[in-house]
Structure formats: C-alpha cells, structure tokens
Amino acid sequence: MSSVAAPFGIRPAFATTGTIRPGPLAAIETAYNTAVYQNGPVAVNANGFLVAAAAGDRALGVFQGVEYTDALGYHHLVNQWVANTVLNAQSNMRAYWTIDQPGLVYEIQANATLTRAAIGQQYDWTALAGNAITGLSSVALDVASAAANAGLRVIGLNPGPDNDWGDTYPIVLVQFSQHQYTADIASV
C-alpha cells in the first residue's frame, strides 16, 4: 500500500520503442536563478536555454543532469542545477534531459488517492521543489489540478509491490499531454 508521501519527480519508466534516449544537448544560462532537480520538468525558453517548467507550463521532458565548469574553473557533472550558479566564460555547458519520445512513459507519485477512473484523465504536477542533498525533484501528481488540458495524462498504475488504486499516494504511469513541441492532447 502506497501510504507514504515520498515523491521522486517525473521519473522515466520505459519506452515502447525499447530505449529511453536523452534529448539534444542544451544549456542553462549562467546565474539562472531557479534550482533544477533530476526528474523535474523542464522546457526551453525564448532564448533557447533550458529552464524549470512550473505546473501549468508546457514541458519538453524531465531534467537528468548537467555538466559545466564553474567560475572558479572546477568541472561538475551533477544531477541538479544549483540556483544562481555562475559559469566559466569558456564552459562547454551541457544539460541532459529525457525528451518526450513517442511511447515514452514516466512514473510519478500522486499527492492524494486516485481510483482506476483516473486513467485517461489529465493533471498538472505540484510546485517545483527538490532535495539539495540527493539532487532529486520532489514534484508529485497534483490530484486537485484535474483539467481537460493539464500537463500529464494518467495511462495506468505502476505495477510495483504495495501500489494499488485507492492507496493514499499511488504511483501512476503518465505521458506528457502538453508537450512544448506538439499540440495538446485532450483527455478522454
């Protein structure tokens, strides 16, 4: 029974095509003022930089990590972007994310009970948050945000042990329904 709230973000679960591949490399702007955690939703802004995608935003995928050289010349390969990090002017910065490939399925913990009737329904994720020690996102599926064109569409239940419909905090399988590169997919 999923009775403990321990959200882990929007974690890639599997691809029906067989392989989950990282998206094309992007950069995070030096001194970007928002922390970005592994498995947190991301988008590309108007200037072409990777940014955290807040609930209600169109997402591109989920953040997996970043590689950069800081202003002091130290090289970093980490699973989180610390807000306001200043990059070395010669840094070849690379941010990695999992793009929404056709058939890509994610898993996310709901912040409240869901029943089987949630299949096909759409929800947003909770406010951006994460753990600075582990670098993992703590966004969850926001059950109260159900809407016809929300960011994530529930397609099933994670088949893990002690996880069932009606549990306090079930882990569900989702796909992006409001992707930054495609038209909305309305709920059923």
PDB file of C-alpha atoms in Angstrom:
ATOM      1  CA  MET A   1       0.000   0.000   0.000  1.00  0.00           C
ATOM      2  CA  SER A   2       1.438   3.397  -1.050  1.00  0.00           C
ATOM      3  CA  SER A   3       0.760   5.162   2.226  1.00  0.00           C
ATOM      4  CA  VAL A   4       3.906   7.294   2.489  1.00  0.00           C
ATOM      5  CA  ALA A   5       4.325  10.533   0.558  1.00  0.00           C
ATOM      6  CA  ALA A   6       7.844  10.268  -0.904  1.00  0.00           C
ATOM      7  CA  PRO A   7       7.643  11.996  -4.305  1.00  0.00           C
ATOM      8  CA  PHE A   8      10.600  11.494  -6.665  1.00  0.00           C
ATOM      9  CA  GLY A   9       9.613  13.735  -9.538  1.00  0.00           C
ATOM     10  CA  ILE A  10       8.606  12.582 -13.004  1.00  0.00           C
ATOM     11  CA  ARG A  11      10.855   9.577 -13.499  1.00  0.00           C
ATOM     12  CA  PRO A  12      11.329   7.915 -16.907  1.00  0.00           C
ATOM     13  CA  ALA A  13       9.855   4.407 -16.626  1.00  0.00           C
ATOM     14  CA  PHE A  14      10.037   2.826 -20.072  1.00  0.00           C
ATOM     15  CA  ALA A  15       9.750   3.439 -23.790  1.00  0.00           C
ATOM     16  CA  THR A  16       7.606   1.262 -26.004  1.00  0.00           C
ATOM     17  CA  THR A  17      10.318   1.762 -28.643  1.00  0.00           C
ATOM     18  CA  GLY A  18      12.781  -0.018 -26.340  1.00  0.00           C
ATOM     19  CA  THR A  19      15.251   2.693 -25.322  1.00  0.00           C
ATOM     20  CA  ILE A  20      14.953   5.911 -23.349  1.00  0.00           C
ATOM     21  CA  ARG A  21      17.304   8.393 -25.000  1.00  0.00           C
ATOM     22  CA  PRO A  22      18.453  11.793 -23.754  1.00  0.00           C
ATOM     23  CA  GLY A  23      17.281  14.792 -25.691  1.00  0.00           C
ATOM     24  CA  PRO A  24      19.599  17.032 -27.663  1.00  0.00           C
ATOM     25  CA  LEU A  25      22.053  18.913 -25.516  1.00  0.00           C
ATOM     26  CA  ALA A  26      21.007  22.346 -24.305  1.00  0.00           C
ATOM     27  CA  ALA A  27      22.480  24.924 -21.998  1.00  0.00           C
ATOM     28  CA  ILE A  28      21.316  26.566 -18.809  1.00  0.00           C
ATOM     29  CA  GLU A  29      22.030  30.272 -18.734  1.00  0.00           C
ATOM     30  CA  THR A  30      24.780  31.350 -16.337  1.00  0.00           C
ATOM     31  CA  ALA A  31      23.356  32.555 -12.994  1.00  0.00           C
ATOM     32  CA  TYR A  32      19.901  31.084 -13.830  1.00  0.00           C
ATOM     33  CA  ASN A  33      18.045  31.776 -10.585  1.00  0.00           C
ATOM     34  CA  THR A  34      15.942  28.622 -10.223  1.00  0.00           C
ATOM     35  CA  ALA A  35      17.136  25.265  -8.927  1.00  0.00           C
ATOM     36  CA  VAL A  36      16.501  22.366 -11.323  1.00  0.00           C
ATOM     37  CA  TYR A  37      16.472  18.836  -9.900  1.00  0.00           C
ATOM     38  CA  GLN A  38      16.786  15.411 -11.512  1.00  0.00           C
ATOM     39  CA  ASN A  39      13.362  14.188 -12.716  1.00  0.00           C
ATOM     40  CA  GLY A  40      11.995  17.735 -12.617  1.00  0.00           C
ATOM     41  CA  PRO A  41      10.022  19.017 -15.636  1.00  0.00           C
ATOM     42  CA  VAL A  42      11.928  21.320 -17.993  1.00  0.00           C
ATOM     43  CA  ALA A  43      11.256  23.481 -21.049  1.00  0.00           C
ATOM     44  CA  VAL A  44      13.243  25.674 -23.432  1.00  0.00           C
ATOM     45  CA  ASN A  45      12.709  29.428 -23.056  1.00  0.00           C
ATOM     46  CA  ALA A  46      12.504  32.048 -25.829  1.00  0.00           C
ATOM     47  CA  ASN A  47      16.307  32.494 -25.740  1.00  0.00           C
ATOM     48  CA  GLY A  48      16.949  28.769 -26.264  1.00  0.00           C
ATOM     49  CA  PHE A  49      18.021  27.981 -22.685  1.00  0.00           C
ATOM     50  CA  LEU A  50      16.746  25.060 -20.614  1.00  0.00           C
ATOM     51  CA  VAL A  51      14.568  26.193 -17.677  1.00  0.00           C
ATOM     52  CA  ALA A  52      12.430  24.565 -14.994  1.00  0.00           C
ATOM     53  CA  ALA A  53       8.814  24.099 -16.145  1.00  0.00           C
ATOM     54  CA  ALA A  54       6.313  25.144 -13.494  1.00  0.00           C
ATOM     55  CA  ALA A  55       2.914  23.498 -13.100  1.00  0.00           C
ATOM     56  CA  GLY A  56       0.732  24.665 -15.976  1.00  0.00           C
ATOM     57  CA  ASP A  57       3.707  25.238 -18.311  1.00  0.00           C
ATOM     58  CA  ARG A  58       4.253  23.210 -21.453  1.00  0.00           C
ATOM     59  CA  ALA A  59       7.179  20.875 -20.731  1.00  0.00           C
ATOM     60  CA  LEU A  60       9.825  19.433 -23.014  1.00  0.00           C
ATOM     61  CA  GLY A  61      10.775  16.495 -20.811  1.00  0.00           C
ATOM     62  CA  VAL A  62      12.465  15.881 -17.472  1.00  0.00           C
ATOM     63  CA  PHE A  63      15.900  17.019 -16.310  1.00  0.00           C
ATOM     64  CA  GLN A  64      18.534  14.329 -15.829  1.00  0.00           C
ATOM     65  CA  GLY A  65      21.712  16.271 -15.059  1.00  0.00           C
ATOM     66  CA  VAL A  66      24.194  18.920 -16.084  1.00  0.00           C
ATOM     67  CA  GLU A  67      27.894  19.180 -16.900  1.00  0.00           C
ATOM     68  CA  TYR A  68      29.719  22.509 -16.645  1.00  0.00           C
ATOM     69  CA  THR A  69      32.779  24.387 -15.451  1.00  0.00           C
ATOM     70  CA  ASP A  70      32.086  26.952 -12.735  1.00  0.00           C
ATOM     71  CA  ALA A  71      33.551  30.462 -12.465  1.00  0.00           C
ATOM     72  CA  LEU A  72      36.471  29.123 -10.381  1.00  0.00           C
ATOM     73  CA  GLY A  73      37.395  26.575 -13.062  1.00  0.00           C
ATOM     74  CA  TYR A  74      36.041  23.449 -11.314  1.00  0.00           C
ATOM     75  CA  HIS A  75      34.373  20.850 -13.530  1.00  0.00           C
ATOM     76  CA  HIS A  76      30.992  19.497 -12.380  1.00  0.00           C
ATOM     77  CA  LEU A  77      28.894  16.543 -13.602  1.00  0.00           C
ATOM     78  CA  VAL A  78      25.858  16.540 -11.302  1.00  0.00           C
ATOM     79  CA  ASN A  79      22.148  15.695 -11.226  1.00  0.00           C
ATOM     80  CA  GLN A  80      20.982  19.187 -10.229  1.00  0.00           C
ATOM     81  CA  TRP A  81      21.425  22.810 -11.173  1.00  0.00           C
ATOM     82  CA  VAL A  82      22.007  24.971  -8.110  1.00  0.00           C
ATOM     83  CA  ALA A  83      20.222  28.310  -8.492  1.00  0.00           C
ATOM     84  CA  ASN A  84      22.443  31.282  -9.371  1.00  0.00           C
ATOM     85  CA  THR A  85      25.472  29.178 -10.377  1.00  0.00           C
ATOM     86  CA  VAL A  86      27.900  31.316 -12.359  1.00  0.00           C
ATOM     87  CA  LEU A  87      29.651  29.561 -15.238  1.00  0.00           C
ATOM     88  CA  ASN A  88      33.202  29.960 -16.506  1.00  0.00           C
ATOM     89  CA  ALA A  89      33.148  32.054 -19.689  1.00  0.00           C
ATOM     90  CA  GLN A  90      34.767  29.158 -21.605  1.00  0.00           C
ATOM     91  CA  SER A  91      32.499  26.483 -20.117  1.00  0.00           C
ATOM     92  CA  ASN A  92      31.093  23.952 -22.570  1.00  0.00           C
ATOM     93  CA  MET A  93      27.899  23.541 -20.604  1.00  0.00           C
ATOM     94  CA  ARG A  94      25.687  20.546 -21.332  1.00  0.00           C
ATOM     95  CA  ALA A  95      22.312  19.897 -19.766  1.00  0.00           C
ATOM     96  CA  TYR A  96      20.724  16.462 -20.192  1.00  0.00           C
ATOM     97  CA  TRP A  97      17.036  15.651 -20.219  1.00  0.00           C
ATOM     98  CA  THR A  98      14.741  12.907 -21.370  1.00  0.00           C
ATOM     99  CA  ILE A  99      12.684  14.174 -24.244  1.00  0.00           C
ATOM    100  CA  ASP A 100       9.120  13.048 -24.829  1.00  0.00           C
ATOM    101  CA  GLN A 101       9.706  10.395 -27.459  1.00  0.00           C
ATOM    102  CA  PRO A 102       6.642   8.659 -28.879  1.00  0.00           C
ATOM    103  CA  GLY A 103       5.775   5.885 -26.459  1.00  0.00           C
ATOM    104  CA  LEU A 104       7.824   7.281 -23.562  1.00  0.00           C
ATOM    105  CA  VAL A 105       6.149   6.577 -20.229  1.00  0.00           C
ATOM    106  CA  TYR A 106       7.002   8.201 -16.900  1.00  0.00           C
ATOM    107  CA  GLU A 107       6.078   7.320 -13.325  1.00  0.00           C
ATOM    108  CA  ILE A 108       5.109   9.826 -10.646  1.00  0.00           C
ATOM    109  CA  GLN A 109       3.642   9.607  -7.163  1.00  0.00           C
ATOM    110  CA  ALA A 110       0.232  11.216  -6.678  1.00  0.00           C
ATOM    111  CA  ASN A 111      -0.245  13.587  -3.755  1.00  0.00           C
ATOM    112  CA  ALA A 112      -3.639  12.038  -2.912  1.00  0.00           C
ATOM    113  CA  THR A 113      -5.783   8.987  -3.610  1.00  0.00           C
ATOM    114  CA  LEU A 114      -6.657   8.066  -7.200  1.00  0.00           C
ATOM    115  CA  THR A 115      -9.017   5.410  -8.481  1.00  0.00           C
ATOM    116  CA  ARG A 116      -8.954   3.457 -11.734  1.00  0.00           C
ATOM    117  CA  ALA A 117     -11.239   6.183 -13.165  1.00  0.00           C
ATOM    118  CA  ALA A 118      -8.138   8.434 -13.342  1.00  0.00           C
ATOM    119  CA  ILE A 119      -6.915   6.536 -16.434  1.00  0.00           C
ATOM    120  CA  GLY A 120      -7.125   8.942 -19.360  1.00  0.00           C
ATOM    121  CA  GLN A 121      -7.546  11.980 -17.097  1.00  0.00           C
ATOM    122  CA  GLN A 122      -5.040  14.833 -17.040  1.00  0.00           C
ATOM    123  CA  TYR A 123      -3.343  16.542 -14.110  1.00  0.00           C
ATOM    124  CA  ASP A 124      -0.549  19.028 -13.511  1.00  0.00           C
ATOM    125  CA  TRP A 125       2.389  18.481 -11.196  1.00  0.00           C
ATOM    126  CA  THR A 126       2.866  20.192  -7.847  1.00  0.00           C
ATOM    127  CA  ALA A 127       5.062  23.252  -7.321  1.00  0.00           C
ATOM    128  CA  LEU A 128       8.726  22.844  -8.215  1.00  0.00           C
ATOM    129  CA  ALA A 129      10.774  21.560  -5.303  1.00  0.00           C
ATOM    130  CA  GLY A 130      13.604  19.161  -4.635  1.00  0.00           C
ATOM    131  CA  ASN A 131      16.215  17.850  -2.256  1.00  0.00           C
ATOM    132  CA  ALA A 132      19.517  19.740  -2.368  1.00  0.00           C
ATOM    133  CA  ILE A 133      21.354  16.734  -0.827  1.00  0.00           C
ATOM    134  CA  THR A 134      20.181  13.994  -3.229  1.00  0.00           C
ATOM    135  CA  GLY A 135      19.532  16.337  -6.160  1.00  0.00           C
ATOM    136  CA  LEU A 136      16.163  14.676  -6.813  1.00  0.00           C
ATOM    137  CA  SER A 137      12.973  16.511  -7.646  1.00  0.00           C
ATOM    138  CA  SER A 138      10.024  16.154  -5.294  1.00  0.00           C
ATOM    139  CA  VAL A 139       7.228  17.138  -7.651  1.00  0.00           C
ATOM    140  CA  ALA A 140       4.150  14.916  -7.451  1.00  0.00           C
ATOM    141  CA  LEU A 141       0.998  14.487  -9.494  1.00  0.00           C
ATOM    142  CA  ASP A 142      -1.378  17.176  -8.213  1.00  0.00           C
ATOM    143  CA  VAL A 143      -4.695  15.323  -7.937  1.00  0.00           C
ATOM    144  CA  ALA A 144      -6.587  18.581  -7.274  1.00  0.00           C
ATOM    145  CA  SER A 145      -5.448  20.001 -10.646  1.00  0.00           C
ATOM    146  CA  ALA A 146      -7.536  17.706 -12.878  1.00  0.00           C
ATOM    147  CA  ALA A 147      -8.376  19.517 -16.137  1.00  0.00           C
ATOM    148  CA  ALA A 148      -9.064  18.699 -19.771  1.00  0.00           C
ATOM    149  CA  ASN A 149      -5.673  20.022 -20.897  1.00  0.00           C
ATOM    150  CA  ALA A 150      -3.306  19.638 -17.963  1.00  0.00           C
ATOM    151  CA  GLY A 151       0.353  18.641 -18.383  1.00  0.00           C
ATOM    152  CA  LEU A 152       0.276  14.889 -17.644  1.00  0.00           C
ATOM    153  CA  ARG A 153      -2.152  12.172 -18.726  1.00  0.00           C
ATOM    154  CA  VAL A 154      -2.537   9.112 -16.481  1.00  0.00           C
ATOM    155  CA  ILE A 155      -2.287   5.907 -18.506  1.00  0.00           C
ATOM    156  CA  GLY A 156      -2.062   3.307 -15.756  1.00  0.00           C
ATOM    157  CA  LEU A 157      -0.737   2.210 -12.411  1.00  0.00           C
ATOM    158  CA  ASN A 158       2.893   1.361 -11.700  1.00  0.00           C
ATOM    159  CA  PRO A 159       2.917  -2.435 -11.241  1.00  0.00           C
ATOM    160  CA  GLY A 160       5.270  -2.228  -8.247  1.00  0.00           C
ATOM    161  CA  PRO A 161       4.636  -4.018  -4.955  1.00  0.00           C
ATOM    162  CA  ASP A 162       2.240  -2.442  -2.462  1.00  0.00           C
ATOM    163  CA  ASN A 163       0.878   0.007  -5.022  1.00  0.00           C
ATOM    164  CA  ASP A 164      -2.805  -0.027  -5.901  1.00  0.00           C
ATOM    165  CA  TRP A 165      -5.690   2.212  -6.914  1.00  0.00           C
ATOM    166  CA  GLY A 166      -7.222   3.740  -3.805  1.00  0.00           C
ATOM    167  CA  ASP A 167      -3.916   3.860  -1.910  1.00  0.00           C
ATOM    168  CA  THR A 168      -3.174   7.143  -0.166  1.00  0.00           C
ATOM    169  CA  TYR A 169      -0.275   8.081  -2.519  1.00  0.00           C
ATOM    170  CA  PRO A 170      -0.270   5.723  -5.530  1.00  0.00           C
ATOM    171  CA  ILE A 171       2.499   5.728  -8.121  1.00  0.00           C
ATOM    172  CA  VAL A 172       0.966   6.100 -11.572  1.00  0.00           C
ATOM    173  CA  LEU A 173       2.217   5.874 -15.141  1.00  0.00           C
ATOM    174  CA  VAL A 174       1.845   9.062 -17.200  1.00  0.00           C
ATOM    175  CA  GLN A 175       2.720  10.663 -20.513  1.00  0.00           C
ATOM    176  CA  PHE A 176       3.069  14.370 -21.296  1.00  0.00           C
ATOM    177  CA  SER A 177      -0.172  15.708 -22.745  1.00  0.00           C
ATOM    178  CA  GLN A 178       1.036  19.310 -23.096  1.00  0.00           C
ATOM    179  CA  HIS A 179       4.418  18.965 -24.727  1.00  0.00           C
ATOM    180  CA  GLN A 180       6.332  22.052 -25.813  1.00  0.00           C
ATOM    181  CA  TYR A 181       6.831  20.744 -29.357  1.00  0.00           C
ATOM    182  CA  THR A 182       3.367  19.325 -30.085  1.00  0.00           C
ATOM    183  CA  ALA A 183      -0.285  20.293 -29.938  1.00  0.00           C
ATOM    184  CA  ASP A 184      -2.274  19.483 -26.793  1.00  0.00           C
ATOM    185  CA  ILE A 185      -3.757  16.034 -26.401  1.00  0.00           C
ATOM    186  CA  ALA A 186      -7.139  16.415 -24.695  1.00  0.00           C
ATOM    187  CA  SER A 187      -8.229  13.978 -22.006  1.00  0.00           C
ATOM    188  CA  VAL A 188     -10.686  11.189 -22.707  1.00  0.00           C
TER     189      VAL A 188
END
